[in-house]
Amino acid sequence: MKKILAILLAGMITATALAGCGGGNGGSSSTDSKSDASSGSGSTDASAEKVVDANTVDPELFGDEDNISLKVWAPSQALELVKKQVEDFKAAYPTKTFTNIEVSAMAEAESGTQVLNDASAAADVFGFASDHLNKLVDAKVLSEVAFVNTVSEMNAPETVEAGKIKGTLYAYPETNDNGYYLVYDKTVVSEDKAGKLEDILAACKDAGKKFIFDCGNGYYACTYAFTAGVKIDGLEEDGVTQKFVQYDENEAVKTLQAFSRLMHEYKGTFTSLDVAQIASGFSTGTLGAGVDGSWNTNADQKALGDNFGAAKLPTINVDGTDKQLISLFGYKYIGVNAASKFPASAQILAYYLHGEKCQEQRAEELGWGPSNKNVQGKPVITDNPIQQAIKQQSENACVQVNIAPTFWNPMGNLGNKLIADETDPEDAEYFSKLLKDTVANVRDEG
């Protein structure tokens, strides 16, 4: 095997030997065999990685692997496209024999958990959200990126950095738009009314339509805490406890009261439902607006047609001041399972699926925002109002990395309490206690 192949794949082969059943709890650390390319400490010359272009690599990097069998997990809305991309991948390497590359549906929110449960039974290549990175790396179920210099050059710096742990890149950037935004029916909410939550709710009520915000889901409900000033800033040194920035408790309480006040004032209009109900609500004509994720863009557009409207999240008025809603924003990645029986092939496939061609296809067909710098500059993104809305919202967001597992349920509970019928929006003491309890529960201090 040629020297360059040995250098590039040394980290992968070591990781495979480590992985074992259930995520590699035995064996020695893979850090002993890191290549310069994988650790980022060697040459920054991407050509040394034997990359042919933004989508393919030198076929010799497959090494001795042939009769290749791989599993790929993709979210259901991307399933058919990924199947086509896998066929194109196989065609790009006509000298290799692919016995089978099975593509099946697995939500990015679930894939990491499934790999952690049993890496040996999980997919070789899978998509996941940025907040899963820490636990996957800690469990040693994620291989380091083999083509780190090339990947770093091709993708936006923020997505590359968020894919690193202690300077090592562990995943291939896939998107830079993993967040949520305001979607609305232009016949209900005019563009000049989409900037303020009060105006949106009034317009929906006047039209007899609903407004959906999933209050019980911590992924969305953390917006209430963040807007109140209770923002997160990574994890404490123990790697588990959620770190919060300093905040003004009095201002935070007033902000939570403002949200609760609107929820109660517009009871019957302000509705807490899963985002899966948004596209169907537009289709049936019962919905005027909602807060939805970037991954549902196509479904919402199809439901509304020419009446589709998109904007960053609105403001909320707190004691006479309009405050911008602050959301959670992250990235999506393609990971390589350290337990793969075909580690080189899995890395090369992950590189292909993260490449410029596939990212542009996902942008065109799914509306996903690319991490690839070239695709970011193409009209499919620059002329896309959804991507511009998401970009604007990303500037008003906490980054979705290093999220403690105790974060989600308390934030969902906070949202449920705000909208609950029995909650009195004027009871400041109640909200003060709710705020303190939420922070304590996130920090697992109960």
Short mmCIF file of C-alpha atoms in Angstrom, two decimals:
data_model
loop_
_atom_site.label_atom_id
_atom_site.label_comp_id
_atom_site.label_asym_id
_atom_site.label_seq_id
_atom_site.Cartn_x
_atom_site.Cartn_y
_atom_site.Cartn_z
CA MET A 1 0.00 0.00 0.00
CA LYS A 2 1.40 3.37 -0.97
CA LYS A 3 2.74 5.76 1.63
CA ILE A 4 0.06 8.41 1.10
CA LEU A 5 -2.68 5.83 1.62
CA ALA A 6 -1.08 4.69 4.84
CA ILE A 7 -0.88 8.27 6.09
CA LEU A 8 -4.48 9.15 5.27
CA LEU A 9 -6.03 5.97 6.57
CA ALA A 10 -3.92 5.31 9.63
CA GLY A 11 -6.37 7.10 11.89
CA MET A 12 -9.33 5.29 10.37
CA ILE A 13 -7.84 1.83 10.66
CA THR A 14 -6.90 2.45 14.28
CA ALA A 15 -10.40 3.73 15.03
CA THR A 16 -11.93 0.65 13.48
CA ALA A 17 -9.82 -1.63 15.61
CA LEU A 18 -10.97 0.32 18.65
CA ALA A 19 -14.65 0.50 17.99
CA GLY A 20 -15.97 -2.93 18.91
CA CYS A 21 -19.54 -3.64 19.85
CA GLY A 22 -21.41 -0.82 21.56
CA GLY A 23 -19.03 1.98 20.69
CA GLY A 24 -15.42 1.07 21.35
CA ASN A 25 -15.10 0.95 25.13
CA GLY A 26 -12.06 -1.34 24.96
CA GLY A 27 -8.59 -0.99 23.49
CA SER A 28 -6.09 1.84 23.53
CA SER A 29 -6.66 5.42 22.49
CA SER A 30 -6.70 6.19 18.77
CA THR A 31 -4.74 9.38 19.40
CA ASP A 32 -1.52 7.33 19.32
CA SER A 33 -1.92 6.76 15.57
CA LYS A 34 -3.34 10.07 14.34
CA SER A 35 -2.07 11.14 10.97
CA ASP A 36 -0.89 14.69 10.38
CA ALA A 37 -3.82 15.21 8.03
CA SER A 38 -6.40 14.07 10.56
CA SER A 39 -5.03 16.07 13.46
CA GLY A 40 -4.53 19.22 11.46
CA SER A 41 -0.92 19.48 12.64
CA GLY A 42 0.71 18.57 9.35
CA SER A 43 0.81 20.10 5.88
CA THR A 44 -2.01 22.40 4.86
CA ASP A 45 -1.56 21.36 1.22
CA ALA A 46 -4.86 19.71 0.31
CA SER A 47 -3.25 18.05 -2.73
CA ALA A 48 -1.30 15.82 -0.35
CA GLU A 49 -4.59 14.15 0.51
CA LYS A 50 -4.94 12.77 -3.03
CA VAL A 51 -8.23 14.62 -3.61
CA VAL A 52 -9.25 14.80 -7.27
CA ASP A 53 -11.88 17.53 -6.95
CA ALA A 54 -14.66 18.84 -4.70
CA ASN A 55 -16.48 15.51 -4.95
CA THR A 56 -14.03 12.66 -5.51
CA VAL A 57 -10.62 11.35 -4.44
CA ASP A 58 -7.96 9.14 -5.98
CA PRO A 59 -9.45 5.60 -6.27
CA GLU A 60 -6.24 4.15 -4.85
CA LEU A 61 -7.37 5.46 -1.47
CA PHE A 62 -9.87 2.60 -1.29
CA GLY A 63 -6.78 0.49 -0.71
CA ASP A 64 -7.55 -3.23 -0.56
CA GLU A 65 -11.28 -2.69 0.08
CA ASP A 66 -13.52 -4.22 -2.59
CA ASN A 67 -16.89 -5.97 -2.74
CA ILE A 68 -17.89 -3.01 -0.61
CA SER A 69 -21.02 -3.12 1.53
CA LEU A 70 -22.13 0.01 3.42
CA LYS A 71 -25.16 1.36 5.25
CA VAL A 72 -26.18 5.01 4.97
CA TRP A 73 -28.73 6.83 7.13
CA ALA A 74 -30.50 9.93 5.84
CA PRO A 75 -33.57 11.86 7.06
CA SER A 76 -36.81 10.82 5.38
CA GLN A 77 -37.22 14.05 3.40
CA ALA A 78 -33.78 13.54 1.84
CA LEU A 79 -34.02 9.78 1.34
CA GLU A 80 -34.73 9.64 -2.39
CA LEU A 81 -32.13 12.25 -3.19
CA VAL A 82 -29.45 10.49 -1.14
CA LYS A 83 -30.25 7.22 -2.91
CA LYS A 84 -29.62 8.97 -6.23
CA GLN A 85 -26.42 10.52 -4.90
CA VAL A 86 -25.17 7.12 -3.79
CA GLU A 87 -25.76 5.76 -7.30
CA ASP A 88 -23.77 8.69 -8.70
CA PHE A 89 -21.02 7.93 -6.17
CA LYS A 90 -20.76 4.34 -7.37
CA ALA A 91 -20.59 5.52 -10.97
CA ALA A 92 -17.72 7.86 -10.05
CA TYR A 93 -15.58 4.84 -9.12
CA PRO A 94 -16.13 2.31 -11.94
CA THR A 95 -13.12 0.21 -10.96
CA LYS A 96 -14.61 -0.66 -7.56
CA THR A 97 -17.19 -3.33 -6.84
CA PHE A 98 -20.01 -2.24 -4.56
CA THR A 99 -21.89 -5.30 -3.32
CA ASN A 100 -24.49 -3.10 -1.66
CA ILE A 101 -24.92 0.43 -0.35
CA GLU A 102 -28.15 0.44 1.60
CA VAL A 103 -29.78 3.84 2.19
CA SER A 104 -32.50 3.99 4.85
CA ALA A 105 -34.38 6.67 6.75
CA MET A 106 -33.13 7.86 10.12
CA ALA A 107 -33.78 11.29 11.60
CA GLU A 108 -30.67 13.30 12.44
CA ALA A 109 -32.05 13.78 15.94
CA GLU A 110 -32.04 9.99 16.44
CA SER A 111 -29.02 8.78 14.50
CA GLY A 112 -26.44 9.65 17.13
CA THR A 113 -28.38 7.80 19.80
CA GLN A 114 -28.65 4.72 17.60
CA VAL A 115 -24.91 4.72 16.92
CA LEU A 116 -24.23 5.06 20.64
CA ASN A 117 -26.60 2.17 21.41
CA ASP A 118 -24.82 -0.25 19.07
CA ALA A 119 -22.18 1.06 16.70
CA SER A 120 -21.67 -2.35 15.10
CA ALA A 121 -25.31 -2.44 13.94
CA ALA A 122 -25.52 1.21 12.94
CA ALA A 123 -24.91 2.89 9.59
CA ASP A 124 -21.38 3.37 8.31
CA VAL A 125 -22.23 6.90 7.17
CA PHE A 126 -24.92 8.99 8.83
CA GLY A 127 -26.17 12.55 9.25
CA PHE A 128 -26.41 14.20 12.65
CA ALA A 129 -26.89 17.61 14.27
CA SER A 130 -23.97 19.56 15.73
CA ASP A 131 -25.01 19.16 19.37
CA HIS A 132 -24.46 15.37 19.14
CA LEU A 133 -20.76 15.71 18.36
CA ASN A 134 -19.40 15.66 21.92
CA LYS A 135 -21.08 12.46 23.01
CA LEU A 136 -20.19 10.64 19.78
CA VAL A 137 -16.54 11.56 20.15
CA ASP A 138 -16.50 10.75 23.86
CA ALA A 139 -17.87 7.28 23.09
CA LYS A 140 -15.22 6.78 20.38
CA VAL A 141 -17.85 5.83 17.79
CA LEU A 142 -16.95 8.60 15.35
CA SER A 143 -13.92 8.45 13.05
CA GLU A 144 -11.83 11.52 12.39
CA VAL A 145 -12.20 13.19 8.99
CA ALA A 146 -9.58 11.78 6.62
CA PHE A 147 -9.44 14.76 4.23
CA VAL A 148 -9.32 17.49 6.84
CA ASN A 149 -7.34 20.10 4.89
CA THR A 150 -9.49 19.86 1.77
CA VAL A 151 -12.71 19.86 3.78
CA SER A 152 -11.53 22.88 5.74
CA GLU A 153 -10.76 24.80 2.55
CA MET A 154 -14.09 23.97 0.90
CA ASN A 155 -16.45 24.82 3.74
CA ALA A 156 -17.39 27.88 5.79
CA PRO A 157 -15.03 28.30 8.76
CA GLU A 158 -17.81 28.31 11.35
CA THR A 159 -19.10 24.91 10.25
CA VAL A 160 -15.60 23.45 10.24
CA GLU A 161 -14.81 24.79 13.71
CA ALA A 162 -18.08 23.52 15.16
CA GLY A 163 -17.16 20.04 13.89
CA LYS A 164 -13.97 19.96 15.94
CA ILE A 165 -13.17 18.68 19.41
CA LYS A 166 -9.84 19.92 20.80
CA GLY A 167 -8.71 20.92 17.33
CA THR A 168 -9.56 17.63 15.59
CA LEU A 169 -12.24 17.56 12.89
CA TYR A 170 -14.58 14.61 13.43
CA ALA A 171 -17.34 15.17 10.87
CA TYR A 172 -17.95 16.38 7.33
CA PRO A 173 -19.99 19.63 7.19
CA GLU A 174 -23.31 19.19 5.42
CA THR A 175 -25.37 22.33 6.11
CA ASN A 176 -25.06 25.66 7.87
CA ASP A 177 -28.78 26.33 8.31
CA ASN A 178 -29.95 24.01 11.08
CA GLY A 179 -32.38 26.42 12.65
CA TYR A 180 -35.87 27.83 12.50
CA TYR A 181 -37.57 30.93 11.18
CA LEU A 182 -40.97 32.53 10.64
CA VAL A 183 -43.04 31.11 7.81
CA TYR A 184 -46.35 32.78 6.93
CA ASP A 185 -49.21 32.99 4.49
CA LYS A 186 -48.89 36.31 2.65
CA THR A 187 -52.68 36.55 2.33
CA VAL A 188 -52.89 36.58 6.14
CA VAL A 189 -49.72 38.31 7.32
CA SER A 190 -48.37 41.12 5.17
CA GLU A 191 -44.61 41.58 4.89
CA ASP A 192 -44.70 44.80 6.92
CA LYS A 193 -46.47 42.94 9.77
CA ALA A 194 -44.09 39.96 9.86
CA GLY A 195 -41.52 41.74 11.99
CA LYS A 196 -43.50 41.91 15.24
CA LEU A 197 -45.07 39.01 17.11
CA GLU A 198 -47.97 41.20 18.25
CA ASP A 199 -48.81 42.13 14.65
CA ILE A 200 -48.54 38.54 13.45
CA LEU A 201 -50.92 37.26 16.13
CA ALA A 202 -53.39 40.09 15.49
CA ALA A 203 -53.38 39.34 11.75
CA CYS A 204 -53.90 35.62 12.33
CA LYS A 205 -56.74 36.26 14.78
CA ASP A 206 -58.46 38.70 12.43
CA ALA A 207 -58.30 36.09 9.66
CA GLY A 208 -59.53 33.29 11.92
CA LYS A 209 -56.23 31.42 11.47
CA LYS A 210 -53.84 29.85 13.94
CA PHE A 211 -50.21 30.59 14.76
CA ILE A 212 -48.08 27.53 15.63
CA PHE A 213 -45.11 27.54 17.97
CA ASP A 214 -44.13 24.25 19.59
CA CYS A 215 -43.93 25.46 23.19
CA GLY A 216 -43.32 22.02 24.68
CA ASN A 217 -40.28 21.21 22.58
CA GLY A 218 -37.08 22.46 24.22
CA TYR A 219 -35.46 22.97 20.84
CA TYR A 220 -37.93 25.76 20.07
CA ALA A 221 -38.99 26.78 23.59
CA CYS A 222 -35.44 27.79 24.54
CA THR A 223 -36.23 30.87 22.43
CA TYR A 224 -38.23 32.19 25.40
CA ALA A 225 -35.27 31.86 27.75
CA PHE A 226 -32.72 33.16 25.24
CA THR A 227 -34.84 36.20 24.39
CA ALA A 228 -35.13 36.82 28.14
CA GLY A 229 -31.33 36.93 28.29
CA VAL A 230 -30.75 33.45 29.72
CA LYS A 231 -28.33 32.41 26.98
CA ILE A 232 -26.01 29.41 26.87
CA ASP A 233 -22.30 29.49 26.22
CA GLY A 234 -21.03 25.94 25.93
CA LEU A 235 -20.52 23.49 28.80
CA GLU A 236 -18.74 23.75 32.09
CA GLU A 237 -15.42 21.94 32.49
CA ASP A 238 -17.17 18.73 33.51
CA GLY A 239 -18.48 18.52 29.92
CA VAL A 240 -22.03 17.91 31.10
CA THR A 241 -23.33 20.90 33.07
CA GLN A 242 -24.77 23.64 30.89
CA LYS A 243 -23.00 26.98 31.15
CA PHE A 244 -25.12 30.15 31.15
CA VAL A 245 -23.99 33.70 30.51
CA GLN A 246 -24.80 36.43 33.03
CA TYR A 247 -28.37 37.77 32.80
CA ASP A 248 -30.62 40.35 34.44
CA GLU A 249 -33.23 38.40 36.39
CA ASN A 250 -35.71 41.28 36.54
CA GLU A 251 -35.53 41.79 32.76
CA ALA A 252 -35.78 38.05 32.17
CA VAL A 253 -38.93 37.77 34.27
CA LYS A 254 -40.54 40.69 32.42
CA THR A 255 -39.75 39.03 29.09
CA LEU A 256 -41.26 35.69 30.12
CA GLN A 257 -44.35 37.53 31.32
CA ALA A 258 -44.62 39.29 27.95
CA PHE A 259 -44.58 35.95 26.13
CA SER A 260 -47.14 34.44 28.47
CA ARG A 261 -49.34 37.52 28.22
CA LEU A 262 -49.51 37.21 24.43
CA MET A 263 -50.18 33.48 24.60
CA HIS A 264 -53.14 34.07 26.87
CA GLU A 265 -54.42 37.18 25.08
CA TYR A 266 -54.43 35.23 21.82
CA LYS A 267 -55.65 31.94 23.22
CA GLY A 268 -57.07 29.90 20.36
CA THR A 269 -54.74 31.65 17.93
CA PHE A 270 -51.39 31.01 19.57
CA THR A 271 -51.22 27.21 19.41
CA SER A 272 -48.58 24.81 20.68
CA LEU A 273 -48.30 22.01 18.11
CA ASP A 274 -45.53 19.96 16.53
CA VAL A 275 -43.96 21.67 13.50
CA ALA A 276 -45.16 18.71 11.42
CA GLN A 277 -48.60 20.35 11.63
CA ILE A 278 -47.46 23.57 9.95
CA ALA A 279 -47.44 22.48 6.30
CA SER A 280 -50.73 20.62 6.74
CA GLY A 281 -52.21 23.70 8.42
CA PHE A 282 -51.30 25.83 5.43
CA SER A 283 -52.72 23.20 3.09
CA THR A 284 -56.07 23.11 4.88
CA GLY A 285 -56.22 26.89 5.25
CA THR A 286 -56.34 26.82 9.06
CA LEU A 287 -52.91 28.34 9.65
CA GLY A 288 -51.70 31.88 9.14
CA ALA A 289 -48.11 31.62 10.35
CA GLY A 290 -45.72 29.50 12.38
CA VAL A 291 -42.17 28.94 13.51
CA ASP A 292 -40.73 26.08 11.47
CA GLY A 293 -37.39 24.41 10.80
CA SER A 294 -35.30 24.86 7.68
CA TRP A 295 -35.74 21.17 6.81
CA ASN A 296 -39.49 21.66 6.24
CA THR A 297 -39.02 24.45 3.69
CA ASN A 298 -40.14 22.43 0.68
CA ALA A 299 -43.32 21.18 2.35
CA ASP A 300 -44.29 24.70 3.44
CA GLN A 301 -43.58 26.14 -0.01
CA LYS A 302 -45.64 23.45 -1.67
CA ALA A 303 -48.54 24.11 0.69
CA LEU A 304 -48.56 27.90 0.18
CA GLY A 305 -47.33 28.29 -3.39
CA ASP A 306 -47.10 31.97 -4.36
CA ASN A 307 -48.37 32.98 -0.93
CA PHE A 308 -45.29 31.60 0.83
CA GLY A 309 -43.58 34.13 3.09
CA ALA A 310 -40.36 33.76 5.09
CA ALA A 311 -38.61 36.03 7.58
CA LYS A 312 -36.33 35.93 10.58
CA LEU A 313 -38.14 35.49 13.89
CA PRO A 314 -40.06 38.60 14.95
CA THR A 315 -39.63 40.91 17.92
CA ILE A 316 -41.69 40.96 21.11
CA ASN A 317 -42.51 44.14 23.01
CA VAL A 318 -41.29 44.13 26.61
CA ASP A 319 -42.18 47.27 28.58
CA GLY A 320 -42.21 49.42 25.46
CA THR A 321 -39.04 47.96 23.92
CA ASP A 322 -39.09 45.60 20.94
CA LYS A 323 -36.75 42.68 21.63
CA GLN A 324 -35.55 40.37 18.89
CA LEU A 325 -36.43 36.70 19.45
CA ILE A 326 -33.23 34.71 19.97
CA SER A 327 -33.20 31.14 18.69
CA LEU A 328 -30.98 28.07 18.66
CA PHE A 329 -28.91 27.67 15.51
CA GLY A 330 -26.56 24.93 14.46
CA TYR A 331 -25.16 22.83 11.68
CA LYS A 332 -25.62 19.35 10.27
CA TYR A 333 -22.80 16.91 9.64
CA ILE A 334 -22.06 13.61 7.97
CA GLY A 335 -20.26 11.21 10.28
CA VAL A 336 -18.30 8.02 9.68
CA ASN A 337 -18.91 5.19 12.11
CA ALA A 338 -15.65 4.05 13.72
CA ALA A 339 -16.99 0.49 13.68
CA SER A 340 -17.28 0.38 9.88
CA LYS A 341 -15.88 -2.75 8.27
CA PHE A 342 -15.00 -0.61 5.25
CA PRO A 343 -13.39 2.44 6.84
CA ALA A 344 -11.72 3.81 3.72
CA SER A 345 -14.85 3.40 1.58
CA ALA A 346 -17.00 5.02 4.29
CA GLN A 347 -14.68 8.03 4.43
CA ILE A 348 -14.67 8.39 0.65
CA LEU A 349 -18.47 8.14 0.50
CA ALA A 350 -18.85 10.71 3.30
CA TYR A 351 -16.51 13.03 1.39
CA TYR A 352 -18.64 12.62 -1.74
CA LEU A 353 -21.95 13.23 0.05
CA HIS A 354 -20.55 16.35 1.70
CA GLY A 355 -19.07 17.57 -1.59
CA GLU A 356 -20.03 20.56 -3.68
CA LYS A 357 -22.20 18.65 -6.15
CA CYS A 358 -24.32 16.98 -3.46
CA GLN A 359 -24.65 20.17 -1.42
CA GLU A 360 -25.89 22.06 -4.47
CA GLN A 361 -28.41 19.30 -5.21
CA ARG A 362 -29.72 19.47 -1.64
CA ALA A 363 -30.00 23.24 -1.89
CA GLU A 364 -31.96 23.00 -5.14
CA GLU A 365 -34.20 20.05 -4.32
CA LEU A 366 -34.61 20.30 -0.53
CA GLY A 367 -33.92 23.95 0.19
CA TRP A 368 -31.07 23.07 2.58
CA GLY A 369 -28.46 25.75 3.20
CA PRO A 370 -24.96 24.61 2.20
CA SER A 371 -21.75 24.78 4.19
CA ASN A 372 -19.75 24.65 0.94
CA LYS A 373 -18.42 28.15 0.20
CA ASN A 374 -18.86 27.88 -3.58
CA VAL A 375 -22.49 26.80 -3.30
CA GLN A 376 -23.18 29.58 -0.78
CA GLY A 377 -22.37 32.11 -3.49
CA LYS A 378 -24.70 30.62 -6.12
CA PRO A 379 -28.15 32.05 -6.99
CA VAL A 380 -29.89 29.02 -5.47
CA ILE A 381 -28.83 30.55 -2.13
CA THR A 382 -28.30 34.27 -2.77
CA ASP A 383 -31.70 34.63 -4.47
CA ASN A 384 -33.50 32.43 -1.94
CA PRO A 385 -35.64 34.38 0.59
CA ILE A 386 -35.73 31.41 2.98
CA GLN A 387 -31.97 31.16 3.13
CA GLN A 388 -31.69 34.89 3.64
CA ALA A 389 -34.22 34.73 6.48
CA ILE A 390 -32.30 31.89 8.11
CA LYS A 391 -29.03 33.77 7.69
CA GLN A 392 -30.52 36.84 9.39
CA GLN A 393 -31.85 34.70 12.23
CA SER A 394 -28.48 33.01 12.65
CA GLU A 395 -27.13 36.41 13.64
CA ASN A 396 -29.67 36.41 16.49
CA ALA A 397 -29.05 32.95 17.88
CA CYS A 398 -27.11 30.79 20.31
CA VAL A 399 -24.94 28.23 18.54
CA GLN A 400 -26.14 24.63 18.85
CA VAL A 401 -22.95 22.99 20.03
CA ASN A 402 -22.03 21.56 23.41
CA ILE A 403 -25.62 21.18 24.59
CA ALA A 404 -26.05 19.36 27.91
CA PRO A 405 -28.50 16.41 27.75
CA THR A 406 -30.38 18.00 30.66
CA PHE A 407 -31.11 21.11 28.57
CA TRP A 408 -34.12 20.02 26.53
CA ASN A 409 -36.81 18.92 28.99
CA PRO A 410 -36.58 21.95 31.32
CA MET A 411 -36.81 24.30 28.36
CA GLY A 412 -39.86 22.42 27.07
CA ASN A 413 -41.40 22.59 30.52
CA LEU A 414 -40.78 26.36 30.55
CA GLY A 415 -42.71 26.76 27.31
CA ASN A 416 -45.58 24.60 28.55
CA LYS A 417 -45.83 26.67 31.73
CA LEU A 418 -45.92 29.94 29.79
CA ILE A 419 -48.92 28.86 27.73
CA ALA A 420 -50.76 26.86 30.42
CA ASP A 421 -54.32 28.02 31.12
CA GLU A 422 -53.71 28.15 34.87
CA THR A 423 -50.67 30.43 34.56
CA ASP A 424 -51.25 34.08 35.51
CA PRO A 425 -49.07 36.27 33.26
CA GLU A 426 -49.12 39.05 35.85
CA ASP A 427 -47.63 36.94 38.65
CA ALA A 428 -43.99 38.06 38.57
CA GLU A 429 -43.10 35.94 41.60
CA TYR A 430 -44.28 32.81 39.80
CA PHE A 431 -42.08 33.57 36.78
CA SER A 432 -39.10 34.32 38.97
CA LYS A 433 -39.38 30.87 40.55
CA LEU A 434 -40.03 29.23 37.16
CA LEU A 435 -36.90 30.85 35.76
CA LYS A 436 -34.71 29.72 38.67
CA ASP A 437 -36.15 26.21 38.56
CA THR A 438 -35.52 25.99 34.81
CA VAL A 439 -31.87 27.00 35.12
CA ALA A 440 -31.36 24.65 38.09
CA ASN A 441 -32.94 21.73 36.23
CA VAL A 442 -30.85 22.35 33.12
CA ARG A 443 -27.77 22.35 35.34
CA ASP A 444 -29.11 19.20 37.02
CA GLU A 445 -28.99 20.80 40.44
CA GLY A 446 -32.35 19.48 41.62
#
